[in-house]
GROMACS .gro file of C-alpha atoms in nm:
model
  225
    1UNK     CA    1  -2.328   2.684  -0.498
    2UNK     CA    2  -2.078   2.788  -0.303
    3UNK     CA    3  -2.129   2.560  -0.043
    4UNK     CA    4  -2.084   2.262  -0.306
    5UNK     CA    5  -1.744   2.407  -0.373
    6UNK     CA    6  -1.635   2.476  -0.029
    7UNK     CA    7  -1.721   2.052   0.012
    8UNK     CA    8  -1.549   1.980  -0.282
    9UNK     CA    9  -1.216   2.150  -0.161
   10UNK     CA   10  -1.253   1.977   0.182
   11UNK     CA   11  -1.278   1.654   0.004
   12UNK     CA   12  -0.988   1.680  -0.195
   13UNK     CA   13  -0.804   1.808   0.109
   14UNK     CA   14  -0.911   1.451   0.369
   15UNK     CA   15  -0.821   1.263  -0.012
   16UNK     CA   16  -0.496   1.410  -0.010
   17UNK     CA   17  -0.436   1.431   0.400
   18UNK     CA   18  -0.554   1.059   0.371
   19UNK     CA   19  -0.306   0.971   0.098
   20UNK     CA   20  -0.030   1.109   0.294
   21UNK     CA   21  -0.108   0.935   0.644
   22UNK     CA   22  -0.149   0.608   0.450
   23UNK     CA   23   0.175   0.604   0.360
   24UNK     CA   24   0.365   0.748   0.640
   25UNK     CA   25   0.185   0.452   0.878
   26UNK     CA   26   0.310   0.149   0.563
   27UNK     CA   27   0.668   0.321   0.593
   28UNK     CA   28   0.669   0.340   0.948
   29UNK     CA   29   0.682   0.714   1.019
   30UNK     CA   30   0.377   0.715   1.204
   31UNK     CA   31   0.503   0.508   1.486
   32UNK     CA   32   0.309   0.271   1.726
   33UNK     CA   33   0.297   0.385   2.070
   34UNK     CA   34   0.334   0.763   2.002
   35UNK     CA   35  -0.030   0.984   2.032
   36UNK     CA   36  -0.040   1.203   1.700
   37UNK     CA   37  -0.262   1.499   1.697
   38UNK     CA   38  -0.477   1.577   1.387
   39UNK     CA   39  -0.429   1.983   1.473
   40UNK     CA   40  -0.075   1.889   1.553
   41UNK     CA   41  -0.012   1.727   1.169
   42UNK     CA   42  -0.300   1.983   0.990
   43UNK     CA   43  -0.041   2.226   1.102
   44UNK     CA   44   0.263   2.069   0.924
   45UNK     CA   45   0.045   2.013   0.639
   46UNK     CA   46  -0.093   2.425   0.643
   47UNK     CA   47  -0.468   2.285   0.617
   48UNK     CA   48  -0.708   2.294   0.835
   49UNK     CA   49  -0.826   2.073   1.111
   50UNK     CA   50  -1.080   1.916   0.980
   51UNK     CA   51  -0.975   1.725   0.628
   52UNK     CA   52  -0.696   1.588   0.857
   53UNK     CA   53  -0.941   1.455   1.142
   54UNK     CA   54  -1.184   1.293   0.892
   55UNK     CA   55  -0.863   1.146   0.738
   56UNK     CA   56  -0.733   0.997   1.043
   57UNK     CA   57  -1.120   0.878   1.141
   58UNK     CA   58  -1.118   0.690   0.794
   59UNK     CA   59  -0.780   0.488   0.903
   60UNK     CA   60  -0.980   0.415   1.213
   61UNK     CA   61  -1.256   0.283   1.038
   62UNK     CA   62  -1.023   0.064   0.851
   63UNK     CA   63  -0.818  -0.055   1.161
   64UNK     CA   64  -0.501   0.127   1.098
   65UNK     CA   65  -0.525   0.395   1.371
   66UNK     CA   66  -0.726   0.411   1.718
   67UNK     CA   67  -0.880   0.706   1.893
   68UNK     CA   68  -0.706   0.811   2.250
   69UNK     CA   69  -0.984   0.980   2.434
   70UNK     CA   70  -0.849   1.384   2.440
   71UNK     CA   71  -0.511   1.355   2.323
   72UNK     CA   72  -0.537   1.225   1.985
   73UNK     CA   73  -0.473   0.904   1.725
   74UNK     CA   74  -0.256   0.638   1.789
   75UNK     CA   75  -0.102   0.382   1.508
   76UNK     CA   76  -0.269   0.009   1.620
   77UNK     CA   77   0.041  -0.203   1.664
   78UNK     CA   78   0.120  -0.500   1.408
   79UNK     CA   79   0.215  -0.823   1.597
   80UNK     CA   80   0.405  -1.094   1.396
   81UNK     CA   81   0.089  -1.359   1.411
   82UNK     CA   82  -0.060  -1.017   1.246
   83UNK     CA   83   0.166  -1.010   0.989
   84UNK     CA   84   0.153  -1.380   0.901
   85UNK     CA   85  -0.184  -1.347   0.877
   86UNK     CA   86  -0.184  -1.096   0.621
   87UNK     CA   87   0.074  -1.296   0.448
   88UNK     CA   88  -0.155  -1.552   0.463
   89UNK     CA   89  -0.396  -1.415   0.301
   90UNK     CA   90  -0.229  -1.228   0.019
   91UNK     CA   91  -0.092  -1.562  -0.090
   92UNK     CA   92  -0.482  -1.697  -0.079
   93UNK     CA   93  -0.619  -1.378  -0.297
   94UNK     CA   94  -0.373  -1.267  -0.491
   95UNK     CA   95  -0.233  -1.598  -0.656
   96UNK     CA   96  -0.589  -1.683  -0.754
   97UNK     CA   97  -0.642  -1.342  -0.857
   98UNK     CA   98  -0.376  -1.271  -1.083
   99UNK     CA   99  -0.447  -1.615  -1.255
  100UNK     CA  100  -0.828  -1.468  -1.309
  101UNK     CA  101  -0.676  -1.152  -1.466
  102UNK     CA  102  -0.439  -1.400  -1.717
  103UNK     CA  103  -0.763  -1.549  -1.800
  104UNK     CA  104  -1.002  -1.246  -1.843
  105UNK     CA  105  -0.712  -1.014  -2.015
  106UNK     CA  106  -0.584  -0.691  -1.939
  107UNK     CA  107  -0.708  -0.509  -2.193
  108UNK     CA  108  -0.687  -0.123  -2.161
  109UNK     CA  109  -0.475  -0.171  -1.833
  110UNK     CA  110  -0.182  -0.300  -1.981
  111UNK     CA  111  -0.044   0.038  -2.031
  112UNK     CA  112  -0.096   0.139  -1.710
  113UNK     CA  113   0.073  -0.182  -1.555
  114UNK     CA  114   0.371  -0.113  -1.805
  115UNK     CA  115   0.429   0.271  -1.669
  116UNK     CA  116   0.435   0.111  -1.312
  117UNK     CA  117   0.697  -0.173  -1.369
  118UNK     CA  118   0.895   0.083  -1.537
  119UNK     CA  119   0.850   0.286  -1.210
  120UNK     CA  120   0.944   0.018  -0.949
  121UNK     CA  121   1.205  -0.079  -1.165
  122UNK     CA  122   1.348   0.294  -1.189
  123UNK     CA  123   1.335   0.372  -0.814
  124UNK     CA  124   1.466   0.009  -0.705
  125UNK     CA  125   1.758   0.104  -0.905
  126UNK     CA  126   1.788   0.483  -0.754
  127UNK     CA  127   1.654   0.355  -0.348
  128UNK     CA  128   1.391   0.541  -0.385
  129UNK     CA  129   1.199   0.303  -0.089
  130UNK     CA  130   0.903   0.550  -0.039
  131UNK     CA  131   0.866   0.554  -0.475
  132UNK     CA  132   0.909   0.221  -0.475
  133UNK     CA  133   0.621   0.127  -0.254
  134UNK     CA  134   0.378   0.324  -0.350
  135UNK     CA  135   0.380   0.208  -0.758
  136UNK     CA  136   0.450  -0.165  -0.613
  137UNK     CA  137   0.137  -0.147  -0.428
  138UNK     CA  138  -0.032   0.025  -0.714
  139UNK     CA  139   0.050  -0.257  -0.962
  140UNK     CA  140  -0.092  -0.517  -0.718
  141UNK     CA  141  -0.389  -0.328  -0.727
  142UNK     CA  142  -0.404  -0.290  -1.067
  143UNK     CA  143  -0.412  -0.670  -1.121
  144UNK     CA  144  -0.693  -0.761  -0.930
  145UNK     CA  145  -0.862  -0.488  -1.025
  146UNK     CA  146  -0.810  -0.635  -1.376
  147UNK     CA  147  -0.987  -0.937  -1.245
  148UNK     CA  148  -1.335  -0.702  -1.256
  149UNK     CA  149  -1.425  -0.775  -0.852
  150UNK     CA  150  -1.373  -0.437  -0.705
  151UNK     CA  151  -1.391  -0.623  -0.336
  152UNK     CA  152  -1.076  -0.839  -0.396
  153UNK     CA  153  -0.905  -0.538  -0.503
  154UNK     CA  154  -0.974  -0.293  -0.230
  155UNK     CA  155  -0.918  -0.640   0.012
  156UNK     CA  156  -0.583  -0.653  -0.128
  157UNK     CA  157  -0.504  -0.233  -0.047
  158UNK     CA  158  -0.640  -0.250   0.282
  159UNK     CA  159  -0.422  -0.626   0.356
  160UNK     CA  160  -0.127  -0.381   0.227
  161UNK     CA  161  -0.152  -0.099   0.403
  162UNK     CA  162  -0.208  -0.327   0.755
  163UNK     CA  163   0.123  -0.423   0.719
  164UNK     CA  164   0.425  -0.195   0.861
  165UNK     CA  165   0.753  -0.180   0.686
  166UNK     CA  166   1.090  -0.036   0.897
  167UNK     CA  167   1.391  -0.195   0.776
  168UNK     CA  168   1.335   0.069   0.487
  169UNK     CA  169   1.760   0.161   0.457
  170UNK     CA  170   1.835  -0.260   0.480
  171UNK     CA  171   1.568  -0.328   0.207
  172UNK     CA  172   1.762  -0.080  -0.078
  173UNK     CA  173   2.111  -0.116   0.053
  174UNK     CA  174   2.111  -0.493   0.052
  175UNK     CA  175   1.964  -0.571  -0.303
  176UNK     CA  176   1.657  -0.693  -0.178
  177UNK     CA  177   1.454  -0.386  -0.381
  178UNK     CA  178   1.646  -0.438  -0.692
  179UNK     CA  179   1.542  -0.832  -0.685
  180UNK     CA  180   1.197  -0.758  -0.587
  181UNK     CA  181   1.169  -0.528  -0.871
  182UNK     CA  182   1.271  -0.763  -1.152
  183UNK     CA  183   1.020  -0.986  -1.049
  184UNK     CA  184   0.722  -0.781  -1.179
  185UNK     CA  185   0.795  -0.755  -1.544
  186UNK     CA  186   0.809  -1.118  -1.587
  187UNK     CA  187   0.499  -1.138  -1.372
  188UNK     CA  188   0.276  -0.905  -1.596
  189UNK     CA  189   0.426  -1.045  -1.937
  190UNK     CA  190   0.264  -1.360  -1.795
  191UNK     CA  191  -0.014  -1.254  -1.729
  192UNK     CA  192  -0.071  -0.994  -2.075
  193UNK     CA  193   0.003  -1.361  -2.286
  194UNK     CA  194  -0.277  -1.538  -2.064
  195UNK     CA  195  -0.024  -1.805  -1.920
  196UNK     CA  196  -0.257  -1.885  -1.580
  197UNK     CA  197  -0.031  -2.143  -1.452
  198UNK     CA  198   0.281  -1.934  -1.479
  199UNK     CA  199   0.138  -1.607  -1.343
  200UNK     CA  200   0.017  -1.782  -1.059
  201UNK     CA  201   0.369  -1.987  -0.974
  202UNK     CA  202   0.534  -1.606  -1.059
  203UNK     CA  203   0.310  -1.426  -0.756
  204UNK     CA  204   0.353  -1.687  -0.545
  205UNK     CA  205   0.749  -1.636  -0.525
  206UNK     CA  206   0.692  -1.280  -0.564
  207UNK     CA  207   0.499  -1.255  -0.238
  208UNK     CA  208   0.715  -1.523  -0.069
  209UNK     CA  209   0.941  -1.191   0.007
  210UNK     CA  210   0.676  -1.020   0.214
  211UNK     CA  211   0.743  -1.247   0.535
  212UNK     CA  212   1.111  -1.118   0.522
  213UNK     CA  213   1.081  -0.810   0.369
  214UNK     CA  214   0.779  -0.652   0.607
  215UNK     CA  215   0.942  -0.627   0.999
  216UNK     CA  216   0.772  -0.527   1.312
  217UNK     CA  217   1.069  -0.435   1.448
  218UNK     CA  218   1.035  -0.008   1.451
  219UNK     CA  219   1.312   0.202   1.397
  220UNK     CA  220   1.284   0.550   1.557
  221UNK     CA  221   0.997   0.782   1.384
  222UNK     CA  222   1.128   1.034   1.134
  223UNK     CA  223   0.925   1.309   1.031
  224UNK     CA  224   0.662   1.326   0.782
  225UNK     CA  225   0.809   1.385   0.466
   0.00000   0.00000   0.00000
């Protein structure tokens, strides 16, 4: 039994390491070009080695980082035929999607969706980039998830997180997060009434931000925060 905890622990640990790396690589604190160690980073954390390794070997396995043979994990670099790709795509699964969750209903999920406009709305209004992006991608989710095919949603988190955003102090300080924000309440009221046709047209200007929003072009790494 005590092995089952000692698992259960180191789970919890790569799920949280994980969660933390995920979002330090969409923000652009993990930097392309620079060789990160997982002892390195298990030591800023105060964990161990090992949830931190199998947490940077599970953004391998998903494209986001590459191994460098003794020295450590690099961040794969985003090109901008990369990025319009993505773009691409979103607009092909997500516009579709969000109609199929007008027409199948949000039922218990509503709530949920609520509590994160009311987030992205609160920390457009305070800057809060980091905040911001994290409940703006986890309302996206939500939707397709509402749509009942588990594969579009986790398509549409992994399409996410492959993208790299680093004009982070342009996107609050020129209005751009305050407009993006007010976008999502009318979204999901369209979709909660069942209105296919005007969900759809809603997501489709929503995500015609991304192309200007989302840069390749890095600013200098901070720190993990």
């Amino acid at each position: 039994m005590p092995m089952v905890r000692d698992t259960l622990r180191r789970t919890s640990l790569r799920d949280q390491a994980l969660a933390v790396l995920r979002k330090a690589l969409v923000v652009g604190e993990l930097a392309p070009g620079v060789v990160y160690s997982a002892a390195s980073l298990a030591k800023d954390f105060g964990v161990s080695t090992s949830p931190v390794r199998e947490a940077m070997l599970a953004l391998v396995d998903e494209g986001l980082l590459e191994t460098v043979p003794n020295r450590g994990f690099r961040v794969v670099a985003i090109s901008e035929r990369d990025l319009a790709e993505i773009f691409e795509l979103r607009m092909m699964l997500e516009v579709q999607g969000v109609g199929r969750a007008a027409e199948v209903g949000l039922g218990e999920r509503l709530e949920r969706l609520q509590l994160l406009v009311d987030v992205i709305e609160k920390t457009a209004r305070e800057g809060d980039v980091v905040a911001n992006l994290q409940a703006d991608r986890d309302f996206h989710v939500a939707l397709m998830e509402a749509t009942g095919n588990r594969r579009l949603a986790a398509t549409v988190a992994r399409l996410r997180d492959q993208t790299r955003l680093y004009n982070l102090h342009t996107l609050a300080a020129d209005g751009r997060l305050n407009d993006s924000a007010a976008e999502h309440r009318p979204l999901l009221e369209a979709v909660a009434r069942g209105d296919r046709e005007q969900a759809e047209e809603l997501m489709r200007r929503h995500l015609a931000h991304v192309p200007g929003d989302w840069s390749t072009d890095a600013l200098p790494a901070s720190d993990i925060a």
